[in-house]
Amino acid sequence: MNIYKSCPVLESERFLLRLTEQNDLGDLLAVYSDRNALPFFNSDNCDGDNFYYNTAERMAEAYGFWKLSYENGWFARLSIIDKAASRAVGTVELCLRVSEDPFNNMGILRVDVRSDYETEDVLYEIVSLTAPRMADLLGCAGVLTKAPLYAVERIKALQRAGFTRSEHLLIGKTGYAYDGYWTLP
């Protein structure tokens, strides 16, 4: 399956993940304007974007770029819908890394959630829903995600899902080396 030809809907007991839609932007503004969530967003190699969007206009601009990126096969951004609340509480980004570092041909998984969803159980459910499907969706050799040292709940969720901390640095397109990555073979 090619995620850029047909984006699947992924579902667990609590969450539904599907391609981000314009109707999600109000809910996602609450995620991307959440200053307590901001330190957990992975903006490595994103041309200076830190994913802090505190206006509807800025959120709409980001959505426009996400939509363009999907149409061009750069990455897929899926909204995380809390089924009980019937609202988007975050997003996941999925893309294939092509590089000359040890992370070549790995699928990058970015998980952005509101700060009240930054818990081990929530993150474990989201990662467990997405990571096992990434090889089929992206044709990748493994999964790569970021969890800084202070992301205690995220690290516990990743360890529970079988990820291990990488000793390698991710080399960005400008040559900058990023730390804090976890891998799942």
Tab-separated table of C-alpha atoms in Angstrom:
chain	number	residue	atom	x	y	z
A	1	MET	CA	0.000	0.000	0.000
A	2	ASN	CA	1.274	3.486	-0.847
A	3	ILE	CA	0.157	6.063	1.714
A	4	TYR	CA	0.253	8.802	-0.959
A	5	LYS	CA	-2.168	6.976	-3.259
A	6	SER	CA	-4.631	5.987	-0.564
A	7	CYS	CA	-4.191	7.160	3.004
A	8	PRO	CA	-5.588	4.552	5.381
A	9	VAL	CA	-7.702	5.179	8.438
A	10	LEU	CA	-6.115	3.603	11.512
A	11	GLU	CA	-8.240	2.838	14.536
A	12	SER	CA	-7.677	1.631	18.079
A	13	GLU	CA	-10.032	1.380	21.003
A	14	ARG	CA	-9.663	5.071	21.851
A	15	PHE	CA	-8.323	6.784	18.720
A	16	LEU	CA	-8.996	7.180	15.025
A	17	LEU	CA	-6.155	8.407	12.800
A	18	ARG	CA	-6.982	9.758	9.347
A	19	LEU	CA	-5.609	12.314	6.920
A	20	THR	CA	-5.890	15.803	8.417
A	21	GLU	CA	-8.856	17.796	7.136
A	22	GLN	CA	-9.689	21.489	7.141
A	23	ASN	CA	-12.460	20.792	9.676
A	24	ASP	CA	-9.779	19.722	12.192
A	25	LEU	CA	-8.093	23.125	12.317
A	26	GLY	CA	-10.067	24.531	15.264
A	27	ASP	CA	-9.188	21.514	17.384
A	28	LEU	CA	-5.583	21.499	16.148
A	29	LEU	CA	-5.163	25.175	17.026
A	30	ALA	CA	-5.651	24.091	20.656
A	31	VAL	CA	-2.823	21.566	20.168
A	32	TYR	CA	-0.335	23.786	18.352
A	33	SER	CA	-0.929	26.827	20.584
A	34	ASP	CA	-0.429	24.711	23.736
A	35	ARG	CA	2.852	26.019	25.160
A	36	ASN	CA	3.124	23.027	27.474
A	37	ALA	CA	3.003	20.664	24.485
A	38	LEU	CA	5.505	22.628	22.388
A	39	PRO	CA	8.685	21.123	23.954
A	40	PHE	CA	7.565	17.640	22.850
A	41	PHE	CA	7.061	18.490	19.152
A	42	ASN	CA	9.858	17.290	16.888
A	43	SER	CA	10.806	20.196	14.650
A	44	ASP	CA	14.236	18.821	13.724
A	45	ASN	CA	15.143	19.534	10.106
A	46	CYS	CA	11.961	21.597	9.540
A	47	ASP	CA	13.542	24.812	8.247
A	48	GLY	CA	13.065	26.721	11.510
A	49	ASP	CA	9.367	25.903	12.037
A	50	ASN	CA	8.826	25.096	15.723
A	51	PHE	CA	5.137	24.138	15.251
A	52	TYR	CA	3.825	26.878	17.526
A	53	TYR	CA	0.702	28.193	15.801
A	54	ASN	CA	-1.263	30.583	17.986
A	55	THR	CA	-3.665	32.043	15.406
A	56	ALA	CA	-6.243	30.511	13.092
A	57	GLU	CA	-4.386	32.073	10.148
A	58	ARG	CA	-1.066	30.484	11.097
A	59	MET	CA	-2.777	27.109	11.659
A	60	ALA	CA	-4.395	27.372	8.213
A	61	GLU	CA	-0.986	28.139	6.637
A	62	ALA	CA	0.490	25.047	8.277
A	63	TYR	CA	-2.425	22.946	7.041
A	64	GLY	CA	-1.902	24.275	3.509
A	65	PHE	CA	1.728	23.157	3.650
A	66	TRP	CA	0.742	19.756	5.065
A	67	LYS	CA	-1.758	19.274	2.251
A	68	LEU	CA	0.810	20.308	-0.399
A	69	SER	CA	3.377	17.968	1.169
A	70	TYR	CA	0.976	15.043	1.010
A	71	GLU	CA	0.085	15.773	-2.610
A	72	ASN	CA	3.814	15.845	-3.472
A	73	GLY	CA	4.654	12.683	-1.508
A	74	TRP	CA	6.887	14.442	1.038
A	75	PHE	CA	4.989	13.416	4.176
A	76	ALA	CA	1.520	12.477	5.396
A	77	ARG	CA	-0.056	14.297	8.345
A	78	LEU	CA	-2.884	12.413	10.055
A	79	SER	CA	-5.157	13.829	12.728
A	80	ILE	CA	-5.493	11.910	15.980
A	81	ILE	CA	-9.188	11.856	16.813
A	82	ASP	CA	-10.212	11.038	20.377
A	83	LYS	CA	-13.331	9.016	19.618
A	84	ALA	CA	-14.982	9.677	22.998
A	85	ALA	CA	-14.491	13.453	22.706
A	86	SER	CA	-15.123	13.532	18.923
A	87	ARG	CA	-12.277	15.952	18.382
A	88	ALA	CA	-8.705	16.110	17.081
A	89	VAL	CA	-6.197	16.069	19.934
A	90	GLY	CA	-3.022	15.962	17.859
A	91	THR	CA	-1.397	14.697	14.689
A	92	VAL	CA	1.108	12.146	13.517
A	93	GLU	CA	3.436	12.770	10.617
A	94	LEU	CA	4.768	9.852	8.603
A	95	CYS	CA	7.560	10.117	6.045
A	96	LEU	CA	10.449	8.172	4.581
A	97	ARG	CA	13.944	9.413	5.396
A	98	VAL	CA	16.440	9.397	2.544
A	99	SER	CA	19.874	10.313	3.873
A	100	GLU	CA	23.511	9.376	4.118
A	101	ASP	CA	23.408	8.743	7.859
A	102	PRO	CA	22.503	5.540	9.762
A	103	PHE	CA	18.800	6.468	9.506
A	104	ASN	CA	18.575	6.123	5.719
A	105	ASN	CA	15.373	4.409	4.570
A	106	MET	CA	13.776	4.707	8.009
A	107	GLY	CA	10.223	5.887	8.475
A	108	ILE	CA	10.018	9.018	10.597
A	109	LEU	CA	7.118	9.112	13.045
A	110	ARG	CA	6.348	12.499	14.586
A	111	VAL	CA	3.665	12.548	17.266
A	112	ASP	CA	2.227	15.906	18.361
A	113	VAL	CA	-0.469	15.866	21.041
A	114	ARG	CA	-2.030	18.356	23.431
A	115	SER	CA	-0.138	18.429	26.725
A	116	ASP	CA	-2.943	16.640	28.591
A	117	TYR	CA	-2.482	13.715	26.164
A	118	GLU	CA	1.296	13.506	26.725
A	119	THR	CA	0.951	10.364	28.869
A	120	GLU	CA	2.496	6.929	28.583
A	121	ASP	CA	-0.779	5.110	27.878
A	122	VAL	CA	-1.979	7.560	25.216
A	123	LEU	CA	1.375	7.717	23.446
A	124	TYR	CA	1.773	3.936	23.600
A	125	GLU	CA	-1.626	3.458	21.961
A	126	ILE	CA	-0.805	5.941	19.181
A	127	VAL	CA	2.683	4.562	18.528
A	128	SER	CA	1.414	0.964	18.620
A	129	LEU	CA	-1.252	1.876	16.097
A	130	THR	CA	1.122	3.548	13.636
A	131	ALA	CA	4.638	2.087	13.914
A	132	PRO	CA	3.802	-1.517	12.875
A	133	ARG	CA	2.074	-0.245	9.700
A	134	MET	CA	4.848	2.072	8.525
A	135	ALA	CA	6.825	-0.532	6.562
A	136	ASP	CA	3.747	-1.275	4.447
A	137	LEU	CA	2.757	2.384	4.092
A	138	LEU	CA	6.194	3.858	3.349
A	139	GLY	CA	8.368	0.913	2.308
A	140	CYS	CA	10.773	1.736	5.139
A	141	ALA	CA	13.325	-0.490	6.865
A	142	GLY	CA	12.408	0.598	10.409
A	143	VAL	CA	10.842	3.407	12.413
A	144	LEU	CA	12.524	6.466	13.872
A	145	THR	CA	11.007	8.907	16.371
A	146	LYS	CA	12.267	11.546	18.762
A	147	ALA	CA	11.977	11.684	22.540
A	148	PRO	CA	14.208	14.170	24.353
A	149	LEU	CA	15.557	13.178	27.785
A	150	TYR	CA	12.880	15.223	29.581
A	151	ALA	CA	10.034	13.445	27.709
A	152	VAL	CA	9.642	10.864	30.468
A	153	GLU	CA	6.128	9.677	29.541
A	154	ARG	CA	7.041	9.465	25.857
A	155	ILE	CA	10.185	7.458	26.599
A	156	LYS	CA	8.227	4.990	28.731
A	157	ALA	CA	5.692	4.566	25.911
A	158	LEU	CA	8.438	4.013	23.328
A	159	GLN	CA	10.230	1.455	25.479
A	160	ARG	CA	6.937	-0.355	26.061
A	161	ALA	CA	6.392	-0.423	22.274
A	162	GLY	CA	9.833	-1.989	21.688
A	163	PHE	CA	11.828	1.105	20.660
A	164	THR	CA	15.453	1.500	21.742
A	165	ARG	CA	17.452	4.685	22.131
A	166	SER	CA	19.794	5.207	19.201
A	167	GLU	CA	23.436	6.017	19.759
A	168	HIS	CA	23.495	7.761	16.374
A	169	LEU	CA	22.758	11.387	15.620
A	170	LEU	CA	20.361	12.370	12.868
A	171	ILE	CA	22.204	14.577	10.388
A	172	GLY	CA	19.969	17.339	9.042
A	173	LYS	CA	20.046	18.794	5.559
A	174	THR	CA	22.254	21.683	6.769
A	175	GLY	CA	24.681	19.274	8.452
A	176	TYR	CA	23.362	19.940	11.962
A	177	ALA	CA	23.319	16.799	14.125
A	178	TYR	CA	20.191	16.069	16.179
A	179	ASP	CA	20.067	13.829	19.266
A	180	GLY	CA	17.283	12.029	21.108
A	181	TYR	CA	16.146	9.489	18.543
A	182	TRP	CA	14.610	6.103	19.198
A	183	THR	CA	14.327	3.268	16.690
A	184	LEU	CA	12.176	0.232	16.064
A	185	PRO	CA	13.688	-2.261	13.620
